[in-house]
Short mmCIF file of C-alpha atoms and ligand atoms in Angstrom, two decimals:
data_model
loop_
_atom_site.label_atom_id
_atom_site.label_comp_id
_atom_site.label_asym_id
_atom_site.label_seq_id
_atom_site.Cartn_x
_atom_site.Cartn_y
_atom_site.Cartn_z
CA MET A 1 0.00 0.00 0.00
CA GLY A 2 1.22 3.51 -0.78
CA GLU A 3 1.17 6.37 1.69
CA ALA A 4 -2.22 7.91 2.38
CA ALA A 5 -2.80 11.19 0.58
CA SER A 6 -1.97 14.14 2.81
CA PRO A 7 -5.05 15.61 4.45
CA THR A 8 -6.22 19.10 3.69
CA LEU A 9 -6.25 21.03 6.92
CA GLU A 10 -9.53 22.72 7.78
CA LEU A 11 -7.90 26.13 7.75
CA ASP A 12 -11.20 27.98 8.16
CA ASP A 13 -11.62 26.38 11.61
CA ILE A 14 -8.01 26.82 12.83
CA GLN A 15 -6.98 30.05 14.54
CA SER A 16 -4.74 32.11 12.33
CA GLY A 17 -2.25 32.57 15.20
CA ALA A 18 -1.51 28.83 15.14
CA LEU A 19 -0.20 28.67 11.60
CA ARG A 20 0.13 32.06 9.94
CA PRO A 21 3.35 34.07 10.13
CA ARG A 22 2.93 37.58 11.56
CA PRO A 23 3.00 40.82 9.58
CA SER A 24 6.45 42.35 9.36
CA PRO A 25 7.21 44.62 11.17
CA PHE A 26 4.78 44.21 14.01
CA ALA A 27 3.78 45.12 17.55
CA ALA A 28 2.09 42.61 19.83
CA THR A 29 0.36 42.55 23.19
CA TYR A 30 -0.34 39.67 25.52
CA ILE A 31 -3.26 40.08 27.93
CA ALA A 32 -4.06 37.53 30.63
CA PHE A 33 -7.52 37.22 32.13
CA ARG A 34 -8.86 35.57 35.26
CA ILE A 35 -12.37 34.15 35.09
CA ASP A 36 -14.25 34.60 38.37
CA ASP A 37 -17.64 33.67 36.99
CA ARG A 38 -18.08 30.83 34.48
CA LYS A 39 -21.00 32.51 32.68
CA ALA A 40 -18.92 35.64 32.15
CA GLY A 41 -16.07 33.42 30.92
CA ARG A 42 -18.36 31.80 28.36
CA GLU A 43 -19.53 35.24 27.25
CA LEU A 44 -15.86 36.21 26.78
CA MET A 45 -15.35 33.12 24.59
CA LYS A 46 -18.29 34.21 22.46
CA LYS A 47 -17.01 37.75 22.11
CA VAL A 48 -13.47 36.74 21.20
CA SER A 49 -14.69 34.13 18.71
CA ASN A 50 -16.11 37.06 16.71
CA VAL A 51 -12.73 38.77 16.47
CA VAL A 52 -10.40 35.78 16.05
CA SER A 53 -9.48 35.23 12.39
CA SER A 54 -9.05 31.81 10.82
CA ALA A 55 -5.91 30.53 9.13
CA ALA A 56 -7.84 30.51 5.82
CA ASP A 57 -8.57 34.21 5.95
CA PRO A 58 -5.81 36.64 4.94
CA THR A 59 -7.70 39.52 6.56
CA SER A 60 -8.87 39.92 10.13
CA PRO A 61 -12.34 40.90 11.42
CA LEU A 62 -10.50 43.81 13.08
CA SER A 63 -8.92 44.69 9.70
CA ASP A 64 -5.31 45.35 10.77
CA THR A 65 -5.07 43.45 14.06
CA TRP A 66 -4.99 39.70 14.46
CA VAL A 67 -6.25 38.24 17.68
CA SER A 68 -5.60 34.72 19.02
CA VAL A 69 -6.96 33.25 22.19
CA ALA A 70 -5.78 30.35 24.34
CA LEU A 71 -6.79 28.85 27.69
CA THR A 72 -4.86 27.26 30.52
CA PHE A 73 -6.16 24.07 32.13
CA LYS A 74 -7.32 26.21 35.06
CA GLY A 75 -9.18 28.31 32.50
CA LEU A 76 -11.02 25.27 31.09
CA GLU A 77 -11.96 24.38 34.67
CA ALA A 78 -13.13 27.93 35.35
CA LEU A 79 -15.44 27.74 32.31
CA GLY A 80 -17.05 24.62 33.75
CA VAL A 81 -15.81 22.16 31.11
CA PRO A 82 -17.10 18.70 32.18
CA GLN A 83 -14.75 16.33 34.01
CA GLU A 84 -14.58 13.69 31.25
CA SER A 85 -13.48 16.40 28.80
CA LEU A 86 -10.88 17.79 31.21
CA ALA A 87 -9.53 14.29 31.76
CA SER A 88 -9.04 13.80 27.99
CA PHE A 89 -6.31 16.48 27.88
CA PRO A 90 -2.64 15.46 28.08
CA TRP A 91 -1.10 15.14 31.49
CA GLU A 92 1.59 17.85 31.15
CA PHE A 93 -1.03 20.40 30.12
CA ARG A 94 -3.22 19.48 33.08
CA GLN A 95 -0.25 19.92 35.40
CA GLY A 96 0.66 23.37 34.06
CA MET A 97 4.09 24.94 33.64
CA LYS A 98 4.78 25.76 37.27
CA ALA A 99 4.38 22.12 38.32
CA ARG A 100 6.85 21.12 35.59
CA ALA A 101 9.57 23.54 36.77
CA LEU A 102 12.08 20.83 37.71
CA GLU A 103 11.81 19.09 34.32
CA LEU A 104 12.16 22.43 32.54
CA GLY A 105 15.28 23.51 34.45
CA ASP A 106 13.42 26.41 36.08
CA ASP A 107 15.59 26.50 39.17
CA GLY A 108 17.59 29.20 41.00
CA ASP A 109 16.75 32.64 39.59
CA SER A 110 14.31 30.96 37.17
CA SER A 111 12.32 29.08 39.79
CA PRO A 112 8.59 29.76 40.14
CA GLU A 113 8.97 31.50 43.51
CA ASN A 114 10.87 34.22 41.65
CA TRP A 115 8.35 34.48 38.78
CA GLU A 116 6.50 37.68 38.14
CA ALA A 117 2.84 37.82 39.26
CA PRO A 118 0.35 36.45 38.26
CA PHE A 119 2.42 33.50 36.97
CA ALA A 120 2.91 30.75 39.51
CA THR A 121 -0.56 31.49 40.87
CA ASN A 122 -3.64 29.71 39.54
CA ASP A 123 -5.09 32.97 38.23
CA VAL A 124 -4.12 32.99 34.55
CA HIS A 125 -7.09 31.45 32.73
CA VAL A 126 -7.22 33.06 29.29
CA VAL A 127 -4.36 34.51 27.26
CA LEU A 128 -5.24 36.83 24.43
CA VAL A 129 -2.59 37.86 21.91
CA ALA A 130 -3.14 40.80 19.57
CA VAL A 131 -0.71 41.52 16.73
CA SER A 132 -0.66 44.58 14.41
CA PRO A 133 1.79 46.01 11.89
CA THR A 134 2.29 49.12 14.11
CA GLN A 135 1.91 50.11 17.77
CA GLU A 136 -0.64 52.77 16.77
CA GLN A 137 -2.91 50.29 14.99
CA LEU A 138 -2.55 47.92 17.92
CA GLU A 139 -3.57 50.57 20.47
CA LYS A 140 -6.66 51.45 18.42
CA ALA A 141 -7.70 47.79 18.22
CA LEU A 142 -7.07 47.32 21.95
CA ASP A 143 -9.24 50.36 22.73
CA ARG A 144 -12.05 48.72 20.73
CA ALA A 145 -11.44 45.36 22.39
CA ARG A 146 -11.46 46.94 25.85
CA GLU A 147 -14.98 48.17 25.14
CA THR A 148 -16.09 44.55 24.78
CA TYR A 149 -14.83 43.35 28.16
CA LYS A 150 -14.82 46.60 30.16
CA GLY A 151 -18.37 46.37 31.39
CA MET A 152 -18.21 42.65 32.13
CA THR A 153 -18.18 41.53 35.74
CA GLY A 154 -16.69 38.14 36.52
CA ILE A 155 -13.72 38.68 34.18
CA GLU A 156 -10.54 40.49 35.17
CA ALA A 157 -7.64 41.54 32.91
CA ILE A 158 -4.72 40.81 35.29
CA TRP A 159 -1.54 41.13 33.23
CA ARG A 160 -0.33 42.77 30.06
CA GLN A 161 2.96 42.49 28.22
CA ASP A 162 3.75 44.66 25.21
CA CYS A 163 6.17 43.26 22.66
CA HIS A 164 7.61 44.44 19.37
CA ALA A 165 9.70 43.21 16.51
CA LEU A 166 13.22 44.64 16.77
CA PRO A 167 14.90 46.06 13.63
CA ASP A 168 15.92 43.30 11.16
CA ASP A 169 13.96 40.72 13.23
CA LYS A 170 16.79 40.54 15.79
CA GLU A 171 16.30 39.20 19.28
CA PRO A 172 17.84 41.12 22.25
CA PHE A 173 21.27 39.35 22.09
CA GLY A 174 21.50 40.67 18.53
CA PHE A 175 20.87 37.55 16.39
CA LYS A 176 18.34 37.46 13.57
CA ASP A 177 15.40 35.32 14.74
CA GLY A 178 12.31 33.79 13.16
CA ILE A 179 14.24 32.06 10.36
CA SER A 180 13.65 28.31 10.64
CA HIS A 181 10.07 26.99 10.47
CA PRO A 182 8.85 23.48 9.72
CA ALA A 183 6.77 22.70 6.63
CA ILE A 184 3.38 21.20 7.52
CA GLU A 185 1.53 18.82 5.23
CA GLY A 186 -1.78 20.14 3.96
CA SER A 187 -1.29 23.66 5.36
CA GLY A 188 -0.25 25.31 2.11
CA ILE A 189 2.25 27.31 4.18
CA PRO A 190 5.78 26.55 2.97
CA GLY A 191 8.56 25.58 5.39
CA THR A 192 11.90 27.32 5.22
CA ASN A 193 14.24 24.35 4.68
CA PRO A 194 13.81 22.93 1.17
CA LYS A 195 15.73 19.83 2.34
CA GLU A 196 13.22 18.96 5.10
CA LYS A 197 10.31 16.70 4.20
CA PRO A 198 7.05 18.33 5.39
CA LEU A 199 5.82 17.07 8.76
CA ARG A 200 2.50 15.29 9.20
CA ALA A 201 -0.23 17.76 10.12
CA GLY A 202 -1.01 15.98 13.41
CA GLU A 203 2.33 17.20 14.81
CA PHE A 204 0.87 20.70 14.92
CA ILE A 205 -2.91 20.46 14.70
CA ILE A 206 -5.03 18.10 16.82
CA GLY A 207 -7.23 15.58 14.99
CA TYR A 208 -4.88 14.70 12.12
CA THR A 209 -2.39 11.87 11.64
CA ASP A 210 1.00 12.60 13.21
CA GLU A 211 4.55 11.34 12.58
CA MET A 212 3.89 8.28 14.77
CA ASN A 213 0.69 7.41 12.87
CA GLY A 214 -1.42 8.43 15.84
CA VAL A 215 -4.37 10.83 15.89
CA GLN A 216 -4.88 12.85 19.05
CA LYS A 217 -8.49 13.33 20.20
CA MET A 218 -10.22 15.09 23.04
CA GLU A 219 -13.65 14.40 24.48
CA PRO A 220 -15.85 15.43 22.70
CA GLU A 221 -13.98 15.46 19.43
CA ILE A 222 -15.12 18.99 18.51
CA LEU A 223 -13.28 20.39 21.53
CA GLY A 224 -9.85 19.20 20.38
CA ARG A 225 -10.06 18.99 16.60
CA ASN A 226 -8.32 21.84 14.77
CA GLY A 227 -6.89 23.12 18.04
CA THR A 228 -3.30 23.05 19.23
CA PHE A 229 -1.15 23.78 22.29
CA VAL A 230 0.79 26.95 22.93
CA VAL A 231 3.54 27.38 25.50
CA PHE A 232 4.27 30.98 26.53
CA ARG A 233 7.44 31.79 28.40
CA LYS A 234 8.65 35.21 29.42
CA LEU A 235 12.44 34.85 29.14
CA HIS A 236 14.57 37.67 30.52
CA GLN A 237 17.88 38.04 28.67
CA ARG A 238 21.05 39.19 30.45
CA VAL A 239 22.39 41.03 27.44
CA ALA A 240 25.22 42.83 29.24
CA GLU A 241 26.39 39.51 30.77
CA PHE A 242 26.37 37.88 27.33
CA ARG A 243 28.45 40.70 25.81
CA LYS A 244 30.89 40.69 28.73
CA TYR A 245 31.39 36.93 28.51
CA LEU A 246 32.20 37.12 24.80
CA LYS A 247 34.65 39.98 25.34
CA ALA A 248 36.38 38.40 28.32
CA ASN A 249 36.99 35.16 26.44
CA SER A 250 38.12 36.48 23.03
CA LYS A 251 41.28 38.18 21.83
CA ASP A 252 39.52 40.67 19.49
CA THR A 253 36.13 41.55 18.02
CA ASP A 254 36.42 39.04 15.16
CA ALA A 255 37.02 36.27 17.71
CA GLU A 256 34.06 37.53 19.74
CA GLU A 257 31.77 37.31 16.74
CA LEU A 258 33.03 33.83 15.86
CA MET A 259 32.44 32.67 19.44
CA ALA A 260 28.91 34.12 19.41
CA ALA A 261 28.24 32.34 16.10
CA LYS A 262 29.61 29.04 17.43
CA MET A 263 27.28 29.29 20.44
CA MET A 264 24.22 30.04 18.29
CA GLY A 265 25.09 28.09 15.12
CA ARG A 266 24.43 31.24 13.09
CA TRP A 267 26.14 34.61 12.73
CA ARG A 268 24.19 37.55 14.05
CA SER A 269 23.03 38.34 10.50
CA GLY A 270 21.29 34.95 10.43
CA ALA A 271 23.85 33.42 8.05
CA PRO A 272 24.30 29.79 9.19
CA LEU A 273 27.76 28.42 10.04
CA ALA A 274 26.74 25.42 7.93
CA LEU A 275 27.00 27.62 4.82
CA CYS A 276 29.43 30.30 6.07
CA PRO A 277 31.82 28.54 8.47
CA PHE A 278 34.57 31.18 8.58
CA HIS A 279 33.02 34.59 7.91
CA ASP A 280 29.65 36.19 8.21
CA ASP A 281 27.78 36.72 4.94
CA PRO A 282 24.84 39.09 5.61
CA ALA A 283 23.51 38.57 2.05
CA ILE A 284 22.94 34.88 2.88
CA GLY A 285 21.59 35.80 6.33
CA GLU A 286 18.80 37.89 4.89
CA ASP A 287 17.99 35.63 1.92
CA PRO A 288 15.03 33.36 2.89
CA LYS A 289 15.85 31.04 -0.03
CA ARG A 290 19.35 30.33 1.27
CA ASN A 291 19.49 31.02 5.02
CA ASN A 292 17.91 27.72 6.06
CA ASP A 293 18.86 25.50 3.12
CA PHE A 294 21.17 22.98 4.85
CA MET A 295 21.48 19.71 6.75
CA PHE A 296 24.33 18.53 8.99
CA LYS A 297 25.13 14.88 8.30
CA ALA A 298 26.73 14.91 4.87
CA ASP A 299 29.47 17.49 5.37
CA ASP A 300 29.57 18.32 9.08
CA ALA A 301 29.01 15.12 11.02
CA SER A 302 31.58 16.08 13.68
CA GLY A 303 30.41 19.66 14.15
CA MET A 304 33.55 21.37 12.86
CA LYS A 305 31.33 24.01 11.28
CA THR A 306 28.21 24.01 13.48
CA PRO A 307 29.03 22.63 16.95
CA GLY A 308 26.70 19.85 18.11
CA GLY A 309 26.06 21.89 21.25
CA SER A 310 25.13 25.17 19.51
CA HIS A 311 21.58 26.46 20.06
CA ILE A 312 20.23 25.75 16.58
CA ARG A 313 21.83 22.33 16.17
CA ARG A 314 20.66 21.05 19.51
CA THR A 315 17.11 22.43 19.14
CA ASN A 316 16.85 20.94 15.63
CA PRO A 317 19.60 18.41 14.89
CA ARG A 318 18.07 17.91 11.42
CA ASP A 319 19.72 14.76 9.99
CA ALA A 320 22.71 14.65 12.40
CA ALA A 321 23.38 11.39 14.25
CA ILE A 322 21.72 11.67 17.67
CA ALA A 323 20.01 9.34 20.12
CA GLY A 324 16.40 9.51 18.89
CA VAL A 325 14.47 10.92 15.96
CA ALA A 326 14.48 14.68 15.38
CA ARG A 327 11.16 14.81 13.49
CA ILE A 328 9.00 14.05 16.52
CA HIS A 329 10.47 16.97 18.44
CA ARG A 330 9.82 19.86 16.02
CA MET A 331 7.93 23.04 16.83
CA ILE A 332 6.55 26.28 15.46
CA ARG A 333 8.09 29.27 17.26
CA ARG A 334 6.71 32.76 17.61
CA GLY A 335 9.23 34.65 19.74
CA THR A 336 8.69 38.39 20.22
CA ALA A 337 11.05 40.81 21.95
CA TYR A 338 10.03 42.90 24.92
CA GLY A 339 11.74 45.77 26.76
CA PRO A 340 14.20 48.40 25.53
CA LEU A 341 17.33 47.48 23.57
CA LEU A 342 20.60 47.70 25.50
CA PRO A 343 22.51 50.39 23.57
CA GLU A 344 25.10 49.01 21.16
CA GLY A 345 28.45 48.35 22.83
CA GLN A 346 27.19 48.88 26.42
CA LEU A 347 28.68 46.31 28.76
CA GLU A 348 27.06 47.35 32.02
CA ASP A 349 23.58 46.22 32.89
CA ASP A 350 21.11 49.12 33.13
CA GLY A 351 18.59 47.16 35.22
CA ALA A 352 15.92 47.19 32.49
CA ASP A 353 13.79 44.10 31.90
CA ARG A 354 14.31 42.90 28.34
CA GLY A 355 14.05 39.58 26.59
CA LEU A 356 11.83 37.32 24.59
CA MET A 357 8.20 36.35 24.96
CA PHE A 358 8.86 32.86 23.66
CA ALA A 359 5.88 31.05 22.18
CA PHE A 360 5.83 27.40 21.13
CA VAL A 361 3.01 26.01 18.98
CA GLY A 362 2.60 22.24 18.61
CA ALA A 363 0.21 19.36 19.26
CA TYR A 364 2.41 17.69 21.92
CA ILE A 365 3.75 19.75 24.82
CA GLY A 366 5.47 16.65 26.27
CA ARG A 367 7.43 15.22 23.37
CA GLN A 368 7.97 18.52 21.57
CA PHE A 369 8.44 21.50 23.93
CA GLU A 370 9.35 19.68 27.16
CA PHE A 371 11.61 17.20 25.43
CA VAL A 372 13.58 19.89 23.63
CA GLN A 373 13.82 22.03 26.76
CA SER A 374 14.88 19.23 29.12
CA GLN A 375 16.81 16.77 26.92
CA TRP A 376 18.28 18.91 24.20
CA ILE A 377 18.72 22.35 25.81
CA ASN A 378 19.59 21.26 29.34
CA ASP A 379 21.48 18.01 28.66
CA GLY A 380 24.10 17.07 26.10
CA MET A 381 23.86 13.27 26.32
CA PHE A 382 21.83 12.91 23.11
CA PHE A 383 24.78 13.96 20.97
CA GLY A 384 27.52 12.58 23.21
CA ALA A 385 28.49 15.66 25.24
CA ASN A 386 27.67 14.53 28.76
CA GLN A 387 25.77 17.20 30.62
CA ASP A 388 26.81 20.18 28.48
CA LYS A 389 23.87 22.58 28.25
CA ASP A 390 22.81 25.04 25.58
CA PRO A 391 25.46 27.79 25.87
CA VAL A 392 22.97 30.58 25.09
CA MET A 393 19.91 29.60 27.04
CA GLY A 394 20.68 26.59 29.22
CA SER A 395 19.77 26.59 32.92
CA MET A 396 23.35 27.12 34.01
CA GLY A 397 24.48 26.00 37.44
CA GLU A 398 28.08 26.03 38.65
CA ASP A 399 30.98 25.60 36.25
CA GLU A 400 29.17 24.95 32.96
CA SER A 401 31.15 24.39 29.78
CA PHE A 402 30.72 24.25 26.01
CA SER A 403 32.91 22.53 23.42
CA ILE A 404 33.73 24.02 20.05
CA PRO A 405 35.19 21.30 17.80
CA GLY A 406 38.27 22.55 15.90
CA ARG A 407 41.65 21.60 14.44
CA PRO A 408 44.24 20.94 15.75
CA LEU A 409 42.42 21.31 19.08
CA ARG A 410 38.86 21.79 20.16
CA LYS A 411 38.14 24.88 22.26
CA ARG A 412 36.39 24.45 25.57
CA LEU A 413 34.58 27.42 27.10
CA GLN A 414 34.34 27.27 30.87
CA GLY A 415 32.32 29.03 33.54
CA LEU A 416 29.34 29.89 31.37
CA PRO A 417 26.84 31.88 33.45
CA ARG A 418 23.06 31.82 32.99
CA PHE A 419 22.22 34.32 30.26
CA VAL A 420 18.45 33.63 30.15
CA VAL A 421 16.15 33.69 33.19
CA THR A 422 12.54 32.49 33.20
CA ARG A 423 10.17 35.14 34.52
CA GLY A 424 7.03 33.02 34.17
CA GLY A 425 4.84 31.28 31.65
CA GLU A 426 1.86 29.06 31.01
CA TYR A 427 0.83 25.96 29.10
CA CYS A 428 -2.22 26.84 27.01
CA PHE A 429 -4.67 25.18 24.65
CA MET A 430 -5.61 27.17 21.53
CA PRO A 431 -9.06 25.93 20.53
CA SER A 432 -10.51 25.90 17.02
CA LEU A 433 -13.17 28.43 16.12
CA SER A 434 -15.89 25.79 16.50
CA ALA A 435 -14.47 24.74 19.89
CA LEU A 436 -14.60 28.39 21.04
CA LYS A 437 -18.29 28.34 20.15
CA TRP A 438 -18.70 25.02 21.99
CA LEU A 439 -17.06 26.55 25.07
CA SER A 440 -19.28 29.63 24.88
CA GLU A 441 -22.39 27.43 24.79
CA LEU A 442 -21.56 25.27 27.81
CA GLU A 443 -24.42 25.01 30.25
CA SER A 444 -24.88 24.61 34.00
C1 HEM B 1 15.86 33.87 25.15
C2 HEM B 1 15.87 32.66 24.69
C3 HEM B 1 16.14 32.31 23.24
C4 HEM B 1 16.84 32.98 22.29
C5 HEM B 1 17.60 34.29 22.43
C6 HEM B 1 16.76 32.20 21.08
C7 HEM B 1 17.35 32.56 19.88
C8 HEM B 1 17.26 31.83 18.72
C9 HEM B 1 17.82 32.22 17.45
C10 HEM B 1 18.58 33.53 17.19
C11 HEM B 1 17.57 31.23 16.55
C12 HEM B 1 18.03 31.17 15.09
C13 HEM B 1 17.07 31.82 14.15
C14 HEM B 1 15.95 30.93 13.67
O1 HEM B 1 16.16 29.83 13.18
O2 HEM B 1 14.81 31.39 13.76
C15 HEM B 1 16.82 30.21 17.25
C16 HEM B 1 16.36 29.04 16.69
C17 HEM B 1 15.64 28.10 17.37
N1 HEM B 1 15.31 28.09 18.70
FE1 HEM B 1 15.73 29.54 20.03
N2 HEM B 1 16.04 31.07 21.32
C18 HEM B 1 15.62 31.10 22.63
C19 HEM B 1 14.85 30.16 23.28
C20 HEM B 1 14.44 28.96 22.73
C21 HEM B 1 13.66 27.96 23.44
C22 HEM B 1 13.17 28.07 24.89
C23 HEM B 1 13.47 26.94 22.55
C24 HEM B 1 12.74 25.62 22.75
C25 HEM B 1 12.38 25.08 23.87
C26 HEM B 1 14.09 27.32 21.30
C27 HEM B 1 14.06 26.56 20.16
C28 HEM B 1 14.57 26.95 18.96
C29 HEM B 1 14.41 26.19 17.73
C30 HEM B 1 13.64 24.88 17.57
C31 HEM B 1 15.07 26.91 16.74
C32 HEM B 1 15.18 26.53 15.27
C33 HEM B 1 16.35 25.63 15.02
C34 HEM B 1 16.46 25.27 13.56
O3 HEM B 1 15.48 24.78 13.01
O4 HEM B 1 17.51 25.51 12.98
N3 HEM B 1 14.68 28.54 21.45
N4 HEM B 1 16.66 30.60 18.57
#
């Protein structure tokens, strides 16, 4: 028997925020709500379902602002979702991010007792994300949205985080971000690596066949189908620390840039070491046809170009020899910067909060997000490097190191501090448009 034909995703029922790339440039806002009254919560579901656009629709009901909505497990409980439905959700999601802190490496400065309120409480029930091409358009849309929930009792907006795309799509450490995305069968949305075979739709959208030939279902089916999971993490970046570490361990600025590239697997321009092992090539970095067109196995098995421990190789080893199969641990990422930029060249911390609102989208929080975070970012065993962590964003303890393969000798960086600190986050479920309606019509 041949392979089954790939399914056509029901794009008109899937939230646009799950699959569609954002406008460029853009401003975004995250708003968290607490539901104190289940009827008011259901009313909120109804109101947002009128402003959420589908992945089939290039325009938004709010014209220039795209809204997505997701719920935590506590949020589903607060809406009065029946027990048998709640029990049909995956275990990690039911536990929530705070309870998974140990697995995720959220210890020390990153541990939940140091998280910003209201994370680490049970109060975050609904997370609404609004994205616009400009801050001005976003503010106008938020003013209109506020009108819809302002007069409602039983619903409280308890947290807001404004984010924005930095110039050239850089993240706060200065690397171009948002380059590598998986291709998804039946979505019509192209991936960015022409050498990667598209992934089965069930890896990203519930109710379709996945890479392990399974189909995930919730009870009732309408609640899960065409939905997905979203993991939000507010990640503070110690930019001054990162710059100081590079400077203190390099003989000149060229060596600093090479070290930064070896840690990330790409130069700051986005040009991958796989294609530009010795010098940056900004023209490749900004060219979407070339900047992700590579694998590792054929010409870089030993990591002489892209170290096995670099951020991009460990979070997506592509075809490199590792313990396990990379395809069942892929993810869609929607990171957005927050906070002011640290001025170019400044090496002293100014105390400002800056970093990334990291967002994962995928159908399996356990084997996609948690696996990558715990096994690939915070442990090096899978590619034969003992406990070496991700040099950029690992949960560093005492005396962490990172190996850069080289001839005649490899280089070993020592004493890597923690450059990224978790400030909080949530595991959320992003329902389909018909599931939002189902939630709004719950009774009793
Ligand atoms: C503040 C924290 C982080 C920073 C600064 C950061 C930065 C970056 C950058 C600059 C890239 C390369 C550009 C691209 O391919 O889009 C990248 C790729 C990637 N990151 Fe992160 N990242 C962070 C956190 C995370 C986390 C928490 C995860 C997963 C748990 C993750 C998973 C990935 C993946 C899967 C890729 C794509 C790899 C590939 O396909 O080549 N990152 N990151």
